[in-house]
Amino acid sequence: RAWLATCVANRCRDLQRKDRSLRQTVAQYADQPVKRRVDSPVRMVIQDEAIQCVSRALNALPYEQRETLVLRVQGNMTFRQIARLQKVSPKTSQSRYHYGINKLRSLLDEEVDS
């Protein structure tokens, strides 16, 4: 039952993030002229490569660090909320976040240098 509740909670967070992201995107571009909305093909390729690079780096993180980063950054959750969800102390969730950020930075530096 606990895993089912976790799955449902994760799916709800995914849907909330998608909805929030869509609203932010619409609000961001609503007042801009149509000309500025169209990116050049080169810029789109660069953005796509950057997204893939970050995605690969995130997937290389240990699950607990990746989950903590996503919940904190995309889910806008506090360390206390993350700790409650993961059934750990707030200090542990903070540590996972900081270790994850440092590892992510290291992985991205390696990617850029290669």
PDB file of N, CA and C in Angstrom:
ATOM      1  N   ARG A   1       0.813  -1.206   0.000  1.00  0.00           N
ATOM      2  CA  ARG A   1       0.000   0.000   0.000  1.00  0.00           C
ATOM      3  C   ARG A   1       0.849   1.259   0.000  1.00  0.00           C
ATOM      4  N   ALA A   2       1.966   1.213   0.709  1.00  0.00           N
ATOM      5  CA  ALA A   2       2.817   2.400   0.784  1.00  0.00           C
ATOM      6  C   ALA A   2       3.377   2.758  -0.587  1.00  0.00           C
ATOM      7  N   TRP A   3       3.781   1.749  -1.340  1.00  0.00           N
ATOM      8  CA  TRP A   3       4.337   2.034  -2.674  1.00  0.00           C
ATOM      9  C   TRP A   3       3.275   2.605  -3.590  1.00  0.00           C
ATOM     10  N   LEU A   4       2.032   2.156  -3.433  1.00  0.00           N
ATOM     11  CA  LEU A   4       0.948   2.683  -4.250  1.00  0.00           C
ATOM     12  C   LEU A   4       0.707   4.161  -3.920  1.00  0.00           C
ATOM     13  N   ALA A   5       0.726   4.482  -2.640  1.00  0.00           N
ATOM     14  CA  ALA A   5       0.547   5.879  -2.227  1.00  0.00           C
ATOM     15  C   ALA A   5       1.682   6.744  -2.771  1.00  0.00           C
ATOM     16  N   THR A   6       2.898   6.209  -2.748  1.00  0.00           N
ATOM     17  CA  THR A   6       4.040   6.944  -3.291  1.00  0.00           C
ATOM     18  C   THR A   6       3.885   7.158  -4.785  1.00  0.00           C
ATOM     19  N   CYS A   7       3.450   6.112  -5.499  1.00  0.00           N
ATOM     20  CA  CYS A   7       3.233   6.230  -6.952  1.00  0.00           C
ATOM     21  C   CYS A   7       2.182   7.294  -7.265  1.00  0.00           C
ATOM     22  N   VAL A   8       1.094   7.273  -6.524  1.00  0.00           N
ATOM     23  CA  VAL A   8       0.021   8.247  -6.738  1.00  0.00           C
ATOM     24  C   VAL A   8       0.523   9.659  -6.425  1.00  0.00           C
ATOM     25  N   ALA A   9       1.260   9.792  -5.327  1.00  0.00           N
ATOM     26  CA  ALA A   9       1.797  11.109  -4.957  1.00  0.00           C
ATOM     27  C   ALA A   9       2.759  11.620  -6.026  1.00  0.00           C
ATOM     28  N   ASN A  10       3.609  10.728  -6.525  1.00  0.00           N
ATOM     29  CA  ASN A  10       4.555  11.128  -7.577  1.00  0.00           C
ATOM     30  C   ASN A  10       3.820  11.551  -8.841  1.00  0.00           C
ATOM     31  N   ARG A  11       2.792  10.814  -9.216  1.00  0.00           N
ATOM     32  CA  ARG A  11       2.030  11.146 -10.423  1.00  0.00           C
ATOM     33  C   ARG A  11       1.329  12.499 -10.251  1.00  0.00           C
ATOM     34  N   CYS A  12       0.779  12.743  -9.069  1.00  0.00           N
ATOM     35  CA  CYS A  12       0.130  14.032  -8.799  1.00  0.00           C
ATOM     36  C   CYS A  12       1.139  15.171  -8.904  1.00  0.00           C
ATOM     37  N   ARG A  13       2.342  14.965  -8.343  1.00  0.00           N
ATOM     38  CA  ARG A  13       3.373  15.997  -8.440  1.00  0.00           C
ATOM     39  C   ARG A  13       3.754  16.243  -9.896  1.00  0.00           C
ATOM     40  N   ASP A  14       3.866  15.164 -10.683  1.00  0.00           N
ATOM     41  CA  ASP A  14       4.178  15.318 -12.110  1.00  0.00           C
ATOM     42  C   ASP A  14       3.131  16.175 -12.805  1.00  0.00           C
ATOM     43  N   LEU A  15       1.864  15.883 -12.543  1.00  0.00           N
ATOM     44  CA  LEU A  15       0.781  16.634 -13.178  1.00  0.00           C
ATOM     45  C   LEU A  15       0.772  18.088 -12.723  1.00  0.00           C
ATOM     46  N   GLN A  16       1.025  18.314 -11.436  1.00  0.00           N
ATOM     47  CA  GLN A  16       1.077  19.686 -10.930  1.00  0.00           C
ATOM     48  C   GLN A  16       2.225  20.454 -11.573  1.00  0.00           C
ATOM     49  N   ARG A  17       3.378  19.792 -11.713  1.00  0.00           N
ATOM     50  CA  ARG A  17       4.531  20.441 -12.337  1.00  0.00           C
ATOM     51  C   ARG A  17       4.239  20.801 -13.779  1.00  0.00           C
ATOM     52  N   LYS A  18       3.622  19.867 -14.518  1.00  0.00           N
ATOM     53  CA  LYS A  18       3.295  20.134 -15.916  1.00  0.00           C
ATOM     54  C   LYS A  18       2.351  21.325 -16.023  1.00  0.00           C
ATOM     55  N   ASP A  19       1.327  21.336 -15.172  1.00  0.00           N
ATOM     56  CA  ASP A  19       0.351  22.422 -15.192  1.00  0.00           C
ATOM     57  C   ASP A  19       1.023  23.747 -14.839  1.00  0.00           C
ATOM     58  N   ARG A  20       1.851  23.742 -13.795  1.00  0.00           N
ATOM     59  CA  ARG A  20       2.540  24.962 -13.365  1.00  0.00           C
ATOM     60  C   ARG A  20       3.487  25.438 -14.465  1.00  0.00           C
ATOM     61  N   SER A  21       4.202  24.501 -15.074  1.00  0.00           N
ATOM     62  CA  SER A  21       5.142  24.847 -16.141  1.00  0.00           C
ATOM     63  C   SER A  21       4.415  25.455 -17.333  1.00  0.00           C
ATOM     64  N   LEU A  22       3.282  24.881 -17.699  1.00  0.00           N
ATOM     65  CA  LEU A  22       2.505  25.400 -18.822  1.00  0.00           C
ATOM     66  C   LEU A  22       2.011  26.812 -18.524  1.00  0.00           C
ATOM     67  N   ARG A  23       1.484  27.023 -17.310  1.00  0.00           N
ATOM     68  CA  ARG A  23       1.005  28.355 -16.938  1.00  0.00           C
ATOM     69  C   ARG A  23       2.141  29.381 -16.940  1.00  0.00           C
ATOM     70  N   GLN A  24       3.309  28.984 -16.446  1.00  0.00           N
ATOM     71  CA  GLN A  24       4.453  29.896 -16.431  1.00  0.00           C
ATOM     72  C   GLN A  24       4.902  30.225 -17.847  1.00  0.00           C
ATOM     73  N   THR A  25       4.919  29.230 -18.719  1.00  0.00           N
ATOM     74  CA  THR A  25       5.329  29.455 -20.103  1.00  0.00           C
ATOM     75  C   THR A  25       4.365  30.390 -20.807  1.00  0.00           C
ATOM     76  N   VAL A  26       3.078  30.157 -20.626  1.00  0.00           N
ATOM     77  CA  VAL A  26       2.072  31.019 -21.250  1.00  0.00           C
ATOM     78  C   VAL A  26       2.212  32.442 -20.727  1.00  0.00           C
ATOM     79  N   ALA A  27       2.363  32.600 -19.422  1.00  0.00           N
ATOM     80  CA  ALA A  27       2.500  33.935 -18.834  1.00  0.00           C
ATOM     81  C   ALA A  27       3.773  34.626 -19.319  1.00  0.00           C
ATOM     82  N   GLN A  28       4.834  33.853 -19.470  1.00  0.00           N
ATOM     83  CA  GLN A  28       6.113  34.419 -19.899  1.00  0.00           C
ATOM     84  C   GLN A  28       6.032  34.982 -21.310  1.00  0.00           C
ATOM     85  N   TYR A  29       5.332  34.294 -22.202  1.00  0.00           N
ATOM     86  CA  TYR A  29       5.308  34.697 -23.603  1.00  0.00           C
ATOM     87  C   TYR A  29       4.054  35.474 -24.007  1.00  0.00           C
ATOM     88  N   ALA A  30       3.133  35.655 -23.107  1.00  0.00           N
ATOM     89  CA  ALA A  30       1.860  36.285 -23.458  1.00  0.00           C
ATOM     90  C   ALA A  30       2.017  37.715 -23.969  1.00  0.00           C
ATOM     91  N   ASP A  31       2.922  38.476 -23.391  1.00  0.00           N
ATOM     92  CA  ASP A  31       3.062  39.888 -23.760  1.00  0.00           C
ATOM     93  C   ASP A  31       4.117  40.146 -24.834  1.00  0.00           C
ATOM     94  N   GLN A  32       4.801  39.103 -25.274  1.00  0.00           N
ATOM     95  CA  GLN A  32       5.861  39.295 -26.260  1.00  0.00           C
ATOM     96  C   GLN A  32       5.302  39.259 -27.672  1.00  0.00           C
ATOM     97  N   PRO A  33       5.895  40.049 -28.558  1.00  0.00           N
ATOM     98  CA  PRO A  33       5.454  40.014 -29.951  1.00  0.00           C
ATOM     99  C   PRO A  33       5.749  38.649 -30.574  1.00  0.00           C
ATOM    100  N   VAL A  34       5.000  38.324 -31.600  1.00  0.00           N
ATOM    101  CA  VAL A  34       5.118  37.014 -32.246  1.00  0.00           C
ATOM    102  C   VAL A  34       6.535  36.767 -32.750  1.00  0.00           C
ATOM    103  N   LYS A  35       7.200  37.791 -33.264  1.00  0.00           N
ATOM    104  CA  LYS A  35       8.551  37.635 -33.804  1.00  0.00           C
ATOM    105  C   LYS A  35       9.501  37.012 -32.791  1.00  0.00           C
ATOM    106  N   ARG A  36       9.401  37.391 -31.538  1.00  0.00           N
ATOM    107  CA  ARG A  36      10.349  36.942 -30.518  1.00  0.00           C
ATOM    108  C   ARG A  36      10.083  35.514 -30.069  1.00  0.00           C
ATOM    109  N   ARG A  37       8.931  34.975 -30.398  1.00  0.00           N
ATOM    110  CA  ARG A  37       8.598  33.619 -29.970  1.00  0.00           C
ATOM    111  C   ARG A  37       9.306  32.550 -30.796  1.00  0.00           C
ATOM    112  N   VAL A  38       9.697  32.868 -31.997  1.00  0.00           N
ATOM    113  CA  VAL A  38      10.293  31.888 -32.896  1.00  0.00           C
ATOM    114  C   VAL A  38      11.807  31.879 -32.699  1.00  0.00           C
ATOM    115  N   ASP A  39      12.327  30.731 -32.250  1.00  0.00           N
ATOM    116  CA  ASP A  39      13.768  30.585 -32.099  1.00  0.00           C
ATOM    117  C   ASP A  39      14.376  30.119 -33.409  1.00  0.00           C
ATOM    118  N   SER A  40      15.621  30.468 -33.600  1.00  0.00           N
ATOM    119  CA  SER A  40      16.318  30.010 -34.794  1.00  0.00           C
ATOM    120  C   SER A  40      16.572  28.508 -34.668  1.00  0.00           C
ATOM    121  N   PRO A  41      16.722  27.813 -35.784  1.00  0.00           N
ATOM    122  CA  PRO A  41      17.007  26.375 -35.730  1.00  0.00           C
ATOM    123  C   PRO A  41      18.279  26.064 -34.937  1.00  0.00           C
ATOM    124  N   VAL A  42      19.278  26.914 -35.060  1.00  0.00           N
ATOM    125  CA  VAL A  42      20.531  26.689 -34.336  1.00  0.00           C
ATOM    126  C   VAL A  42      20.291  26.779 -32.832  1.00  0.00           C
ATOM    127  N   ARG A  43      19.544  27.794 -32.423  1.00  0.00           N
ATOM    128  CA  ARG A  43      19.246  27.959 -30.991  1.00  0.00           C
ATOM    129  C   ARG A  43      18.443  26.769 -30.463  1.00  0.00           C
ATOM    130  N   MET A  44      17.514  26.282 -31.257  1.00  0.00           N
ATOM    131  CA  MET A  44      16.702  25.138 -30.841  1.00  0.00           C
ATOM    132  C   MET A  44      17.569  23.889 -30.670  1.00  0.00           C
ATOM    133  N   VAL A  45      18.523  23.679 -31.559  1.00  0.00           N
ATOM    134  CA  VAL A  45      19.429  22.528 -31.451  1.00  0.00           C
ATOM    135  C   VAL A  45      20.295  22.658 -30.203  1.00  0.00           C
ATOM    136  N   ILE A  46      20.799  23.859 -29.953  1.00  0.00           N
ATOM    137  CA  ILE A  46      21.628  24.088 -28.766  1.00  0.00           C
ATOM    138  C   ILE A  46      20.820  23.838 -27.496  1.00  0.00           C
ATOM    139  N   GLN A  47      19.585  24.335 -27.461  1.00  0.00           N
ATOM    140  CA  GLN A  47      18.719  24.109 -26.297  1.00  0.00           C
ATOM    141  C   GLN A  47      18.449  22.622 -26.103  1.00  0.00           C
ATOM    142  N   ASP A  48      18.174  21.921 -27.199  1.00  0.00           N
ATOM    143  CA  ASP A  48      17.900  20.489 -27.124  1.00  0.00           C
ATOM    144  C   ASP A  48      19.114  19.734 -26.589  1.00  0.00           C
ATOM    145  N   GLU A  49      20.300  20.090 -27.055  1.00  0.00           N
ATOM    146  CA  GLU A  49      21.522  19.450 -26.571  1.00  0.00           C
ATOM    147  C   GLU A  49      21.744  19.732 -25.087  1.00  0.00           C
ATOM    148  N   ALA A  50      21.465  20.950 -24.666  1.00  0.00           N
ATOM    149  CA  ALA A  50      21.625  21.305 -23.255  1.00  0.00           C
ATOM    150  C   ALA A  50      20.652  20.513 -22.386  1.00  0.00           C
ATOM    151  N   ILE A  51      19.419  20.378 -22.842  1.00  0.00           N
ATOM    152  CA  ILE A  51      18.418  19.609 -22.097  1.00  0.00           C
ATOM    153  C   ILE A  51      18.843  18.152 -21.998  1.00  0.00           C
ATOM    154  N   GLN A  52      19.336  17.589 -23.093  1.00  0.00           N
ATOM    155  CA  GLN A  52      19.793  16.199 -23.083  1.00  0.00           C
ATOM    156  C   GLN A  52      20.985  16.018 -22.146  1.00  0.00           C
ATOM    157  N   CYS A  53      21.879  16.983 -22.139  1.00  0.00           N
ATOM    158  CA  CYS A  53      23.060  16.932 -21.277  1.00  0.00           C
ATOM    159  C   CYS A  53      22.651  16.923 -19.798  1.00  0.00           C
ATOM    160  N   VAL A  54      21.762  17.816 -19.433  1.00  0.00           N
ATOM    161  CA  VAL A  54      21.287  17.883 -18.044  1.00  0.00           C
ATOM    162  C   VAL A  54      20.510  16.621 -17.689  1.00  0.00           C
ATOM    163  N   SER A  55      19.719  16.123 -18.614  1.00  0.00           N
ATOM    164  CA  SER A  55      18.947  14.903 -18.375  1.00  0.00           C
ATOM    165  C   SER A  55      19.870  13.712 -18.126  1.00  0.00           C
ATOM    166  N   ARG A  56      20.921  13.577 -18.936  1.00  0.00           N
ATOM    167  CA  ARG A  56      21.889  12.486 -18.738  1.00  0.00           C
ATOM    168  C   ARG A  56      22.569  12.612 -17.378  1.00  0.00           C
ATOM    169  N   ALA A  57      22.947  13.829 -17.019  1.00  0.00           N
ATOM    170  CA  ALA A  57      23.611  14.048 -15.734  1.00  0.00           C
ATOM    171  C   ALA A  57      22.672  13.727 -14.575  1.00  0.00           C
ATOM    172  N   LEU A  58      21.419  14.146 -14.675  1.00  0.00           N
ATOM    173  CA  LEU A  58      20.440  13.834 -13.622  1.00  0.00           C
ATOM    174  C   LEU A  58      20.249  12.332 -13.481  1.00  0.00           C
ATOM    175  N   ASN A  59      20.161  11.638 -14.603  1.00  0.00           N
ATOM    176  CA  ASN A  59      19.960  10.190 -14.567  1.00  0.00           C
ATOM    177  C   ASN A  59      21.166   9.450 -14.008  1.00  0.00           C
ATOM    178  N   ALA A  60      22.339  10.081 -14.024  1.00  0.00           N
ATOM    179  CA  ALA A  60      23.542   9.459 -13.482  1.00  0.00           C
ATOM    180  C   ALA A  60      23.626   9.590 -11.957  1.00  0.00           C
ATOM    181  N   LEU A  61      22.799  10.455 -11.388  1.00  0.00           N
ATOM    182  CA  LEU A  61      22.797  10.634  -9.931  1.00  0.00           C
ATOM    183  C   LEU A  61      22.149   9.435  -9.250  1.00  0.00           C
ATOM    184  N   PRO A  62      22.558   9.150  -8.002  1.00  0.00           N
ATOM    185  CA  PRO A  62      21.833   8.139  -7.226  1.00  0.00           C
ATOM    186  C   PRO A  62      20.366   8.555  -7.077  1.00  0.00           C
ATOM    187  N   TYR A  63      19.481   7.570  -6.997  1.00  0.00           N
ATOM    188  CA  TYR A  63      18.041   7.835  -6.983  1.00  0.00           C
ATOM    189  C   TYR A  63      17.648   8.851  -5.909  1.00  0.00           C
ATOM    190  N   GLU A  64      18.156   8.675  -4.682  1.00  0.00           N
ATOM    191  CA  GLU A  64      17.746   9.551  -3.581  1.00  0.00           C
ATOM    192  C   GLU A  64      18.136  11.003  -3.848  1.00  0.00           C
ATOM    193  N   GLN A  65      19.322  11.211  -4.405  1.00  0.00           N
ATOM    194  CA  GLN A  65      19.755  12.573  -4.717  1.00  0.00           C
ATOM    195  C   GLN A  65      18.926  13.159  -5.853  1.00  0.00           C
ATOM    196  N   ARG A  66      18.695  12.347  -6.877  1.00  0.00           N
ATOM    197  CA  ARG A  66      17.901  12.820  -8.023  1.00  0.00           C
ATOM    198  C   ARG A  66      16.489  13.183  -7.573  1.00  0.00           C
ATOM    199  N   GLU A  67      15.874  12.313  -6.780  1.00  0.00           N
ATOM    200  CA  GLU A  67      14.519  12.576  -6.298  1.00  0.00           C
ATOM    201  C   GLU A  67      14.480  13.862  -5.470  1.00  0.00           C
ATOM    202  N   THR A  68      15.449  14.032  -4.590  1.00  0.00           N
ATOM    203  CA  THR A  68      15.498  15.221  -3.744  1.00  0.00           C
ATOM    204  C   THR A  68      15.665  16.483  -4.585  1.00  0.00           C
ATOM    205  N   LEU A  69      16.555  16.436  -5.577  1.00  0.00           N
ATOM    206  CA  LEU A  69      16.749  17.594  -6.456  1.00  0.00           C
ATOM    207  C   LEU A  69      15.472  17.950  -7.196  1.00  0.00           C
ATOM    208  N   VAL A  70      14.817  16.952  -7.758  1.00  0.00           N
ATOM    209  CA  VAL A  70      13.604  17.205  -8.543  1.00  0.00           C
ATOM    210  C   VAL A  70      12.492  17.751  -7.655  1.00  0.00           C
ATOM    211  N   LEU A  71      12.314  17.156  -6.482  1.00  0.00           N
ATOM    212  CA  LEU A  71      11.263  17.634  -5.579  1.00  0.00           C
ATOM    213  C   LEU A  71      11.536  19.067  -5.115  1.00  0.00           C
ATOM    214  N   ARG A  72      12.800  19.377  -4.880  1.00  0.00           N
ATOM    215  CA  ARG A  72      13.170  20.714  -4.397  1.00  0.00           C
ATOM    216  C   ARG A  72      13.062  21.760  -5.512  1.00  0.00           C
ATOM    217  N   VAL A  73      13.635  21.447  -6.677  1.00  0.00           N
ATOM    218  CA  VAL A  73      13.711  22.437  -7.752  1.00  0.00           C
ATOM    219  C   VAL A  73      12.409  22.521  -8.534  1.00  0.00           C
ATOM    220  N   GLN A  74      11.918  21.391  -9.010  1.00  0.00           N
ATOM    221  CA  GLN A  74      10.710  21.419  -9.838  1.00  0.00           C
ATOM    222  C   GLN A  74       9.437  21.375  -9.010  1.00  0.00           C
ATOM    223  N   GLY A  75       9.491  20.682  -7.884  1.00  0.00           N
ATOM    224  CA  GLY A  75       8.300  20.567  -7.056  1.00  0.00           C
ATOM    225  C   GLY A  75       8.142  21.686  -6.050  1.00  0.00           C
ATOM    226  N   ASN A  76       9.169  22.543  -5.934  1.00  0.00           N
ATOM    227  CA  ASN A  76       9.143  23.657  -4.976  1.00  0.00           C
ATOM    228  C   ASN A  76       8.822  23.199  -3.557  1.00  0.00           C
ATOM    229  N   MET A  77       9.302  22.019  -3.192  1.00  0.00           N
ATOM    230  CA  MET A  77       9.046  21.496  -1.853  1.00  0.00           C
ATOM    231  C   MET A  77      10.154  21.939  -0.905  1.00  0.00           C
ATOM    232  N   THR A  78       9.804  22.089   0.368  1.00  0.00           N
ATOM    233  CA  THR A  78      10.802  22.414   1.387  1.00  0.00           C
ATOM    234  C   THR A  78      11.538  21.135   1.768  1.00  0.00           C
ATOM    235  N   PHE A  79      12.686  21.300   2.443  1.00  0.00           N
ATOM    236  CA  PHE A  79      13.425  20.124   2.892  1.00  0.00           C
ATOM    237  C   PHE A  79      12.603  19.328   3.902  1.00  0.00           C
ATOM    238  N   ARG A  80      11.821  20.012   4.695  1.00  0.00           N
ATOM    239  CA  ARG A  80      10.965  19.326   5.669  1.00  0.00           C
ATOM    240  C   ARG A  80       9.917  18.462   4.953  1.00  0.00           C
ATOM    241  N   GLN A  81       9.315  18.997   3.900  1.00  0.00           N
ATOM    242  CA  GLN A  81       8.320  18.231   3.137  1.00  0.00           C
ATOM    243  C   GLN A  81       8.966  17.034   2.443  1.00  0.00           C
ATOM    244  N   ILE A  82      10.139  17.258   1.870  1.00  0.00           N
ATOM    245  CA  ILE A  82      10.855  16.173   1.198  1.00  0.00           C
ATOM    246  C   ILE A  82      11.221  15.094   2.210  1.00  0.00           C
ATOM    247  N   ALA A  83      11.698  15.515   3.370  1.00  0.00           N
ATOM    248  CA  ALA A  83      12.082  14.565   4.416  1.00  0.00           C
ATOM    249  C   ALA A  83      10.888  13.723   4.853  1.00  0.00           C
ATOM    250  N   ARG A  84       9.745  14.362   5.001  1.00  0.00           N
ATOM    251  CA  ARG A  84       8.536  13.639   5.395  1.00  0.00           C
ATOM    252  C   ARG A  84       8.167  12.598   4.337  1.00  0.00           C
ATOM    253  N   LEU A  85       8.246  12.982   3.073  1.00  0.00           N
ATOM    254  CA  LEU A  85       7.912  12.075   1.977  1.00  0.00           C
ATOM    255  C   LEU A  85       8.889  10.903   1.904  1.00  0.00           C
ATOM    256  N   GLN A  86      10.182  11.196   2.099  1.00  0.00           N
ATOM    257  CA  GLN A  86      11.207  10.161   1.993  1.00  0.00           C
ATOM    258  C   GLN A  86      11.429   9.410   3.306  1.00  0.00           C
ATOM    259  N   LYS A  87      10.747   9.843   4.344  1.00  0.00           N
ATOM    260  CA  LYS A  87      10.869   9.231   5.672  1.00  0.00           C
ATOM    261  C   LYS A  87      12.313   9.292   6.189  1.00  0.00           C
ATOM    262  N   VAL A  88      12.898  10.483   6.086  1.00  0.00           N
ATOM    263  CA  VAL A  88      14.237  10.754   6.610  1.00  0.00           C
ATOM    264  C   VAL A  88      14.186  12.085   7.353  1.00  0.00           C
ATOM    265  N   SER A  89      15.301  12.460   7.973  1.00  0.00           N
ATOM    266  CA  SER A  89      15.342  13.750   8.669  1.00  0.00           C
ATOM    267  C   SER A  89      15.525  14.885   7.658  1.00  0.00           C
ATOM    268  N   PRO A  90      15.110  16.100   8.031  1.00  0.00           N
ATOM    269  CA  PRO A  90      15.337  17.244   7.142  1.00  0.00           C
ATOM    270  C   PRO A  90      16.820  17.449   6.818  1.00  0.00           C
ATOM    271  N   LYS A  91      17.700  17.171   7.775  1.00  0.00           N
ATOM    272  CA  LYS A  91      19.143  17.298   7.529  1.00  0.00           C
ATOM    273  C   LYS A  91      19.589  16.311   6.450  1.00  0.00           C
ATOM    274  N   THR A  92      19.021  15.103   6.455  1.00  0.00           N
ATOM    275  CA  THR A  92      19.366  14.115   5.433  1.00  0.00           C
ATOM    276  C   THR A  92      18.908  14.587   4.064  1.00  0.00           C
ATOM    277  N   SER A  93      17.708  15.163   3.992  1.00  0.00           N
ATOM    278  CA  SER A  93      17.235  15.656   2.696  1.00  0.00           C
ATOM    279  C   SER A  93      18.100  16.827   2.222  1.00  0.00           C
ATOM    280  N   GLN A  94      18.546  17.679   3.140  1.00  0.00           N
ATOM    281  CA  GLN A  94      19.457  18.770   2.767  1.00  0.00           C
ATOM    282  C   GLN A  94      20.783  18.215   2.257  1.00  0.00           C
ATOM    283  N   SER A  95      21.299  17.208   2.943  1.00  0.00           N
ATOM    284  CA  SER A  95      22.562  16.595   2.518  1.00  0.00           C
ATOM    285  C   SER A  95      22.426  15.968   1.144  1.00  0.00           C
ATOM    286  N   ARG A  96      21.336  15.253   0.916  1.00  0.00           N
ATOM    287  CA  ARG A  96      21.109  14.638  -0.394  1.00  0.00           C
ATOM    288  C   ARG A  96      21.051  15.697  -1.483  1.00  0.00           C
ATOM    289  N   TYR A  97      20.413  16.804  -1.171  1.00  0.00           N
ATOM    290  CA  TYR A  97      20.308  17.899  -2.140  1.00  0.00           C
ATOM    291  C   TYR A  97      21.693  18.468  -2.462  1.00  0.00           C
ATOM    292  N   HIS A  98      22.461  18.773  -1.425  1.00  0.00           N
ATOM    293  CA  HIS A  98      23.773  19.382  -1.645  1.00  0.00           C
ATOM    294  C   HIS A  98      24.739  18.414  -2.327  1.00  0.00           C
ATOM    295  N   TYR A  99      24.731  17.137  -1.913  1.00  0.00           N
ATOM    296  CA  TYR A  99      25.568  16.150  -2.598  1.00  0.00           C
ATOM    297  C   TYR A  99      25.127  16.006  -4.053  1.00  0.00           C
ATOM    298  N   GLY A 100      23.829  16.022  -4.280  1.00  0.00           N
ATOM    299  CA  GLY A 100      23.304  15.913  -5.640  1.00  0.00           C
ATOM    300  C   GLY A 100      23.702  17.094  -6.507  1.00  0.00           C
ATOM    301  N   ILE A 101      23.606  18.306  -5.960  1.00  0.00           N
ATOM    302  CA  ILE A 101      24.004  19.511  -6.706  1.00  0.00           C
ATOM    303  C   ILE A 101      25.489  19.446  -7.056  1.00  0.00           C
ATOM    304  N   ASN A 102      26.309  19.065  -6.079  1.00  0.00           N
ATOM    305  CA  ASN A 102      27.752  18.990  -6.333  1.00  0.00           C
ATOM    306  C   ASN A 102      28.082  17.924  -7.372  1.00  0.00           C
ATOM    307  N   LYS A 103      27.429  16.775  -7.283  1.00  0.00           N
ATOM    308  CA  LYS A 103      27.655  15.704  -8.255  1.00  0.00           C
ATOM    309  C   LYS A 103      27.168  16.142  -9.633  1.00  0.00           C
ATOM    310  N   LEU A 104      26.022  16.785  -9.693  1.00  0.00           N
ATOM    311  CA  LEU A 104      25.481  17.277 -10.961  1.00  0.00           C
ATOM    312  C   LEU A 104      26.443  18.293 -11.587  1.00  0.00           C
ATOM    313  N   ARG A 105      26.955  19.192 -10.780  1.00  0.00           N
ATOM    314  CA  ARG A 105      27.917  20.186 -11.263  1.00  0.00           C
ATOM    315  C   ARG A 105      29.159  19.491 -11.829  1.00  0.00           C
ATOM    316  N   SER A 106      29.645  18.487 -11.110  1.00  0.00           N
ATOM    317  CA  SER A 106      30.823  17.744 -11.552  1.00  0.00           C
ATOM    318  C   SER A 106      30.555  17.015 -12.870  1.00  0.00           C
ATOM    319  N   LEU A 107      29.402  16.369 -12.977  1.00  0.00           N
ATOM    320  CA  LEU A 107      29.046  15.651 -14.203  1.00  0.00           C
ATOM    321  C   LEU A 107      28.904  16.603 -15.383  1.00  0.00           C
ATOM    322  N   LEU A 108      28.305  17.755 -15.150  1.00  0.00           N
ATOM    323  CA  LEU A 108      28.141  18.726 -16.232  1.00  0.00           C
ATOM    324  C   LEU A 108      29.482  19.335 -16.639  1.00  0.00           C
ATOM    325  N   ASP A 109      30.374  19.551 -15.671  1.00  0.00           N
ATOM    326  CA  ASP A 109      31.714  20.041 -16.002  1.00  0.00           C
ATOM    327  C   ASP A 109      32.454  19.035 -16.877  1.00  0.00           C
ATOM    328  N   GLU A 110      32.335  17.745 -16.528  1.00  0.00           N
ATOM    329  CA  GLU A 110      32.964  16.694 -17.335  1.00  0.00           C
ATOM    330  C   GLU A 110      32.393  16.693 -18.747  1.00  0.00           C
ATOM    331  N   GLU A 111      31.091  16.863 -18.851  1.00  0.00           N
ATOM    332  CA  GLU A 111      30.424  16.860 -20.153  1.00  0.00           C
ATOM    333  C   GLU A 111      30.906  18.031 -21.012  1.00  0.00           C
ATOM    334  N   VAL A 112      31.054  19.185 -20.404  1.00  0.00           N
ATOM    335  CA  VAL A 112      31.490  20.372 -21.141  1.00  0.00           C
ATOM    336  C   VAL A 112      32.954  20.235 -21.559  1.00  0.00           C
ATOM    337  N   ASP A 113      33.772  19.678 -20.671  1.00  0.00           N
ATOM    338  CA  ASP A 113      35.201  19.539 -20.962  1.00  0.00           C
ATOM    339  C   ASP A 113      35.493  18.498 -22.031  1.00  0.00           C
ATOM    340  N   SER A 114      34.596  17.536 -22.209  1.00  0.00           N
ATOM    341  CA  SER A 114      34.874  16.470 -23.191  1.00  0.00           C
ATOM    342  C   SER A 114      34.423  16.824 -24.584  1.00  0.00           C
TER     343      SER A 114
END
